[in-house]
Structures are given as structure tokens and as C-alpha cells.
Amino acid sequence: MLLGCLGFLSRIFRRLFVLITRSWHMYCLCFLFGLAFDTATEVGLLGTSARCGMS
């Protein structure tokens, strides 16, 4: 098994990696991950600024 010797995340995302067969598939996947990280960062910053404003 090829992914058996790789890391933990490779085992979790094995099905997703099988779906990526072209280079533009990776672009779409990275775009979705980027949106998720951007949203999480924005929520964290808004929460921090709201908490600091309440003090």
C-alpha cells in the first residue's frame, strides 16, 4: 500500500487524493482550503477585537 508509510493526514484524506487526477483539480482543492482558513482567521480576529472592545 503506497500511502501506508505516509503520515496521519495522508491516511485521512486518501479518498480525496484519489479524486485528484489533473493539475487543475489541485487548484480547486487549494482554493477551498484557502477559503476555510481565511474564514477561520477572520472569525478569530473578530472575536478577539470584540473581546478587547468589551474591556
PDB file of N, CA and C in Angstrom:
ATOM      1  N   MET A   1       0.850  -1.179   0.000  1.00  0.00           N
ATOM      2  CA  MET A   1       0.000   0.000   0.000  1.00  0.00           C
ATOM      3  C   MET A   1       0.892   1.236   0.000  1.00  0.00           C
ATOM      4  N   LEU A   2       0.661   2.100  -0.947  1.00  0.00           N
ATOM      5  CA  LEU A   2       1.514   3.261  -1.154  1.00  0.00           C
ATOM      6  C   LEU A   2       1.411   4.277  -0.031  1.00  0.00           C
ATOM      7  N   LEU A   3       0.196   4.576   0.427  1.00  0.00           N
ATOM      8  CA  LEU A   3       0.026   5.584   1.463  1.00  0.00           C
ATOM      9  C   LEU A   3       0.214   5.037   2.871  1.00  0.00           C
ATOM     10  N   GLY A   4       0.431   3.742   3.008  1.00  0.00           N
ATOM     11  CA  GLY A   4       0.574   3.145   4.326  1.00  0.00           C
ATOM     12  C   GLY A   4       1.786   3.654   5.085  1.00  0.00           C
ATOM     13  N   CYS A   5       2.835   4.061   4.383  1.00  0.00           N
ATOM     14  CA  CYS A   5       4.043   4.526   5.063  1.00  0.00           C
ATOM     15  C   CYS A   5       4.058   6.037   5.249  1.00  0.00           C
ATOM     16  N   LEU A   6       3.029   6.729   4.780  1.00  0.00           N
ATOM     17  CA  LEU A   6       2.987   8.181   4.906  1.00  0.00           C
ATOM     18  C   LEU A   6       2.319   8.597   6.201  1.00  0.00           C
ATOM     19  N   GLY A   7       2.122   9.869   6.378  1.00  0.00           N
ATOM     20  CA  GLY A   7       1.626  10.411   7.629  1.00  0.00           C
ATOM     21  C   GLY A   7       0.150  10.209   7.885  1.00  0.00           C
ATOM     22  N   PHE A   8      -0.250  10.705   9.022  1.00  0.00           N
ATOM     23  CA  PHE A   8      -1.619  10.558   9.513  1.00  0.00           C
ATOM     24  C   PHE A   8      -2.631  11.218   8.589  1.00  0.00           C
ATOM     25  N   LEU A   9      -2.338  12.441   8.145  1.00  0.00           N
ATOM     26  CA  LEU A   9      -3.268  13.161   7.280  1.00  0.00           C
ATOM     27  C   LEU A   9      -3.420  12.500   5.912  1.00  0.00           C
ATOM     28  N   SER A  10      -2.376  11.867   5.435  1.00  0.00           N
ATOM     29  CA  SER A  10      -2.468  11.144   4.163  1.00  0.00           C
ATOM     30  C   SER A  10      -3.451   9.996   4.269  1.00  0.00           C
ATOM     31  N   ARG A  11      -3.491   9.357   5.396  1.00  0.00           N
ATOM     32  CA  ARG A  11      -4.451   8.265   5.589  1.00  0.00           C
ATOM     33  C   ARG A  11      -5.873   8.788   5.695  1.00  0.00           C
ATOM     34  N   ILE A  12      -6.041   9.944   6.315  1.00  0.00           N
ATOM     35  CA  ILE A  12      -7.380  10.515   6.452  1.00  0.00           C
ATOM     36  C   ILE A  12      -7.916  10.979   5.102  1.00  0.00           C
ATOM     37  N   PHE A  13      -7.097  11.652   4.328  1.00  0.00           N
ATOM     38  CA  PHE A  13      -7.527  12.239   3.061  1.00  0.00           C
ATOM     39  C   PHE A  13      -7.258  11.342   1.858  1.00  0.00           C
ATOM     40  N   ARG A  14      -7.103  10.056   2.073  1.00  0.00           N
ATOM     41  CA  ARG A  14      -6.785   9.127   0.991  1.00  0.00           C
ATOM     42  C   ARG A  14      -7.818   9.184  -0.126  1.00  0.00           C
ATOM     43  N   ARG A  15      -9.097   9.187   0.215  1.00  0.00           N
ATOM     44  CA  ARG A  15     -10.146   9.219  -0.806  1.00  0.00           C
ATOM     45  C   ARG A  15     -10.105  10.509  -1.614  1.00  0.00           C
ATOM     46  N   LEU A  16      -9.788  11.605  -0.956  1.00  0.00           N
ATOM     47  CA  LEU A  16      -9.700  12.883  -1.644  1.00  0.00           C
ATOM     48  C   LEU A  16      -8.529  12.894  -2.622  1.00  0.00           C
ATOM     49  N   PHE A  17      -7.408  12.301  -2.224  1.00  0.00           N
ATOM     50  CA  PHE A  17      -6.235  12.269  -3.098  1.00  0.00           C
ATOM     51  C   PHE A  17      -6.473  11.418  -4.339  1.00  0.00           C
ATOM     52  N   VAL A  18      -7.321  10.411  -4.232  1.00  0.00           N
ATOM     53  CA  VAL A  18      -7.626   9.567  -5.385  1.00  0.00           C
ATOM     54  C   VAL A  18      -8.418  10.350  -6.426  1.00  0.00           C
ATOM     55  N   LEU A  19      -9.233  11.295  -5.978  1.00  0.00           N
ATOM     56  CA  LEU A  19     -10.047  12.078  -6.901  1.00  0.00           C
ATOM     57  C   LEU A  19      -9.241  13.088  -7.707  1.00  0.00           C
ATOM     58  N   ILE A  20      -8.071  13.451  -7.235  1.00  0.00           N
ATOM     59  CA  ILE A  20      -7.250  14.451  -7.918  1.00  0.00           C
ATOM     60  C   ILE A  20      -6.422  13.756  -8.996  1.00  0.00           C
ATOM     61  N   THR A  21      -6.821  13.972 -10.244  1.00  0.00           N
ATOM     62  CA  THR A  21      -6.122  13.326 -11.354  1.00  0.00           C
ATOM     63  C   THR A  21      -5.478  14.327 -12.306  1.00  0.00           C
ATOM     64  N   ARG A  22      -5.865  15.589 -12.201  1.00  0.00           N
ATOM     65  CA  ARG A  22      -5.322  16.641 -13.069  1.00  0.00           C
ATOM     66  C   ARG A  22      -4.801  17.784 -12.206  1.00  0.00           C
ATOM     67  N   SER A  23      -3.941  18.596 -12.786  1.00  0.00           N
ATOM     68  CA  SER A  23      -3.352  19.685 -12.019  1.00  0.00           C
ATOM     69  C   SER A  23      -4.397  20.721 -11.609  1.00  0.00           C
ATOM     70  N   TRP A  24      -5.402  20.965 -12.447  1.00  0.00           N
ATOM     71  CA  TRP A  24      -6.407  21.965 -12.102  1.00  0.00           C
ATOM     72  C   TRP A  24      -7.316  21.484 -10.978  1.00  0.00           C
ATOM     73  N   HIS A  25      -7.387  20.194 -10.711  1.00  0.00           N
ATOM     74  CA  HIS A  25      -8.129  19.691  -9.553  1.00  0.00           C
ATOM     75  C   HIS A  25      -7.472  20.177  -8.261  1.00  0.00           C
ATOM     76  N   MET A  26      -6.171  20.220  -8.255  1.00  0.00           N
ATOM     77  CA  MET A  26      -5.444  20.682  -7.079  1.00  0.00           C
ATOM     78  C   MET A  26      -5.699  22.165  -6.840  1.00  0.00           C
ATOM     79  N   TYR A  27      -5.834  22.924  -7.903  1.00  0.00           N
ATOM     80  CA  TYR A  27      -6.143  24.352  -7.768  1.00  0.00           C
ATOM     81  C   TYR A  27      -7.478  24.541  -7.057  1.00  0.00           C
ATOM     82  N   CYS A  28      -8.473  23.778  -7.454  1.00  0.00           N
ATOM     83  CA  CYS A  28      -9.801  23.881  -6.826  1.00  0.00           C
ATOM     84  C   CYS A  28      -9.738  23.490  -5.358  1.00  0.00           C
ATOM     85  N   LEU A  29      -9.012  22.435  -5.049  1.00  0.00           N
ATOM     86  CA  LEU A  29      -8.887  21.994  -3.670  1.00  0.00           C
ATOM     87  C   LEU A  29      -8.184  23.055  -2.823  1.00  0.00           C
ATOM     88  N   CYS A  30      -7.121  23.633  -3.338  1.00  0.00           N
ATOM     89  CA  CYS A  30      -6.398  24.670  -2.595  1.00  0.00           C
ATOM     90  C   CYS A  30      -7.260  25.913  -2.403  1.00  0.00           C
ATOM     91  N   PHE A  31      -8.063  26.235  -3.372  1.00  0.00           N
ATOM     92  CA  PHE A  31      -8.974  27.376  -3.253  1.00  0.00           C
ATOM     93  C   PHE A  31      -9.971  27.157  -2.116  1.00  0.00           C
ATOM     94  N   LEU A  32     -10.530  25.958  -2.019  1.00  0.00           N
ATOM     95  CA  LEU A  32     -11.479  25.659  -0.947  1.00  0.00           C
ATOM     96  C   LEU A  32     -10.810  25.691   0.422  1.00  0.00           C
ATOM     97  N   PHE A  33      -9.607  25.130   0.537  1.00  0.00           N
ATOM     98  CA  PHE A  33      -8.885  25.183   1.804  1.00  0.00           C
ATOM     99  C   PHE A  33      -8.539  26.623   2.165  1.00  0.00           C
ATOM    100  N   GLY A  34      -8.162  27.421   1.178  1.00  0.00           N
ATOM    101  CA  GLY A  34      -7.845  28.822   1.434  1.00  0.00           C
ATOM    102  C   GLY A  34      -9.047  29.593   1.948  1.00  0.00           C
ATOM    103  N   LEU A  35     -10.212  29.333   1.388  1.00  0.00           N
ATOM    104  CA  LEU A  35     -11.421  29.982   1.887  1.00  0.00           C
ATOM    105  C   LEU A  35     -11.710  29.595   3.325  1.00  0.00           C
ATOM    106  N   ALA A  36     -11.517  28.338   3.642  1.00  0.00           N
ATOM    107  CA  ALA A  36     -11.782  27.871   5.006  1.00  0.00           C
ATOM    108  C   ALA A  36     -10.820  28.517   5.996  1.00  0.00           C
ATOM    109  N   PHE A  37      -9.541  28.579   5.662  1.00  0.00           N
ATOM    110  CA  PHE A  37      -8.566  29.177   6.568  1.00  0.00           C
ATOM    111  C   PHE A  37      -8.788  30.678   6.708  1.00  0.00           C
ATOM    112  N   ASP A  38      -9.147  31.324   5.609  1.00  0.00           N
ATOM    113  CA  ASP A  38      -9.407  32.762   5.651  1.00  0.00           C
ATOM    114  C   ASP A  38     -10.606  33.054   6.539  1.00  0.00           C
ATOM    115  N   THR A  39     -11.648  32.254   6.429  1.00  0.00           N
ATOM    116  CA  THR A  39     -12.841  32.447   7.248  1.00  0.00           C
ATOM    117  C   THR A  39     -12.533  32.212   8.723  1.00  0.00           C
ATOM    118  N   ALA A  40     -11.773  31.167   9.024  1.00  0.00           N
ATOM    119  CA  ALA A  40     -11.429  30.877  10.418  1.00  0.00           C
ATOM    120  C   ALA A  40     -10.582  31.993  11.017  1.00  0.00           C
ATOM    121  N   THR A  41      -9.661  32.528  10.244  1.00  0.00           N
ATOM    122  CA  THR A  41      -8.818  33.624  10.722  1.00  0.00           C
ATOM    123  C   THR A  41      -9.655  34.873  10.966  1.00  0.00           C
ATOM    124  N   GLU A  42     -10.564  35.155  10.054  1.00  0.00           N
ATOM    125  CA  GLU A  42     -11.414  36.341  10.205  1.00  0.00           C
ATOM    126  C   GLU A  42     -12.304  36.226  11.438  1.00  0.00           C
ATOM    127  N   VAL A  43     -12.874  35.064  11.668  1.00  0.00           N
ATOM    128  CA  VAL A  43     -13.716  34.860  12.852  1.00  0.00           C
ATOM    129  C   VAL A  43     -12.892  35.019  14.121  1.00  0.00           C
ATOM    130  N   GLY A  44     -11.685  34.493  14.122  1.00  0.00           N
ATOM    131  CA  GLY A  44     -10.808  34.642  15.290  1.00  0.00           C
ATOM    132  C   GLY A  44     -10.457  36.089  15.559  1.00  0.00           C
ATOM    133  N   LEU A  45     -10.153  36.838  14.521  1.00  0.00           N
ATOM    134  CA  LEU A  45      -9.810  38.249  14.709  1.00  0.00           C
ATOM    135  C   LEU A  45     -11.014  39.063  15.160  1.00  0.00           C
ATOM    136  N   LEU A  46     -12.180  38.768  14.612  1.00  0.00           N
ATOM    137  CA  LEU A  46     -13.379  39.482  15.045  1.00  0.00           C
ATOM    138  C   LEU A  46     -13.712  39.165  16.507  1.00  0.00           C
ATOM    139  N   GLY A  47     -13.530  37.921  16.908  1.00  0.00           N
ATOM    140  CA  GLY A  47     -13.765  37.552  18.300  1.00  0.00           C
ATOM    141  C   GLY A  47     -12.790  38.222  19.236  1.00  0.00           C
ATOM    142  N   THR A  48     -11.529  38.291  18.830  1.00  0.00           N
ATOM    143  CA  THR A  48     -10.527  38.951  19.665  1.00  0.00           C
ATOM    144  C   THR A  48     -10.801  40.445  19.777  1.00  0.00           C
ATOM    145  N   SER A  49     -11.166  41.085  18.682  1.00  0.00           N
ATOM    146  CA  SER A  49     -11.431  42.523  18.730  1.00  0.00           C
ATOM    147  C   SER A  49     -12.704  42.812  19.535  1.00  0.00           C
ATOM    148  N   ALA A  50     -13.688  41.938  19.457  1.00  0.00           N
ATOM    149  CA  ALA A  50     -14.909  42.144  20.247  1.00  0.00           C
ATOM    150  C   ALA A  50     -14.615  41.990  21.743  1.00  0.00           C
ATOM    151  N   ARG A  51     -13.775  41.038  22.051  1.00  0.00           N
ATOM    152  CA  ARG A  51     -13.438  40.830  23.474  1.00  0.00           C
ATOM    153  C   ARG A  51     -12.620  42.004  24.008  1.00  0.00           C
ATOM    154  N   CYS A  52     -11.681  42.501  23.225  1.00  0.00           N
ATOM    155  CA  CYS A  52     -10.859  43.632  23.662  1.00  0.00           C
ATOM    156  C   CYS A  52     -11.706  44.907  23.786  1.00  0.00           C
ATOM    157  N   GLY A  53     -12.705  45.034  22.942  1.00  0.00           N
ATOM    158  CA  GLY A  53     -13.554  46.213  22.989  1.00  0.00           C
ATOM    159  C   GLY A  53     -14.475  46.232  24.202  1.00  0.00           C
ATOM    160  N   MET A  54     -14.745  45.052  24.783  1.00  0.00           N
ATOM    161  CA  MET A  54     -15.642  44.961  25.915  1.00  0.00           C
ATOM    162  C   MET A  54     -14.945  45.289  27.235  1.00  0.00           C
ATOM    163  N   SER A  55     -13.644  45.269  27.239  1.00  0.00           N
ATOM    164  CA  SER A  55     -12.890  45.504  28.491  1.00  0.00           C
ATOM    165  C   SER A  55     -12.925  46.932  28.918  1.00  0.00           C
TER     166      SER A  55
END
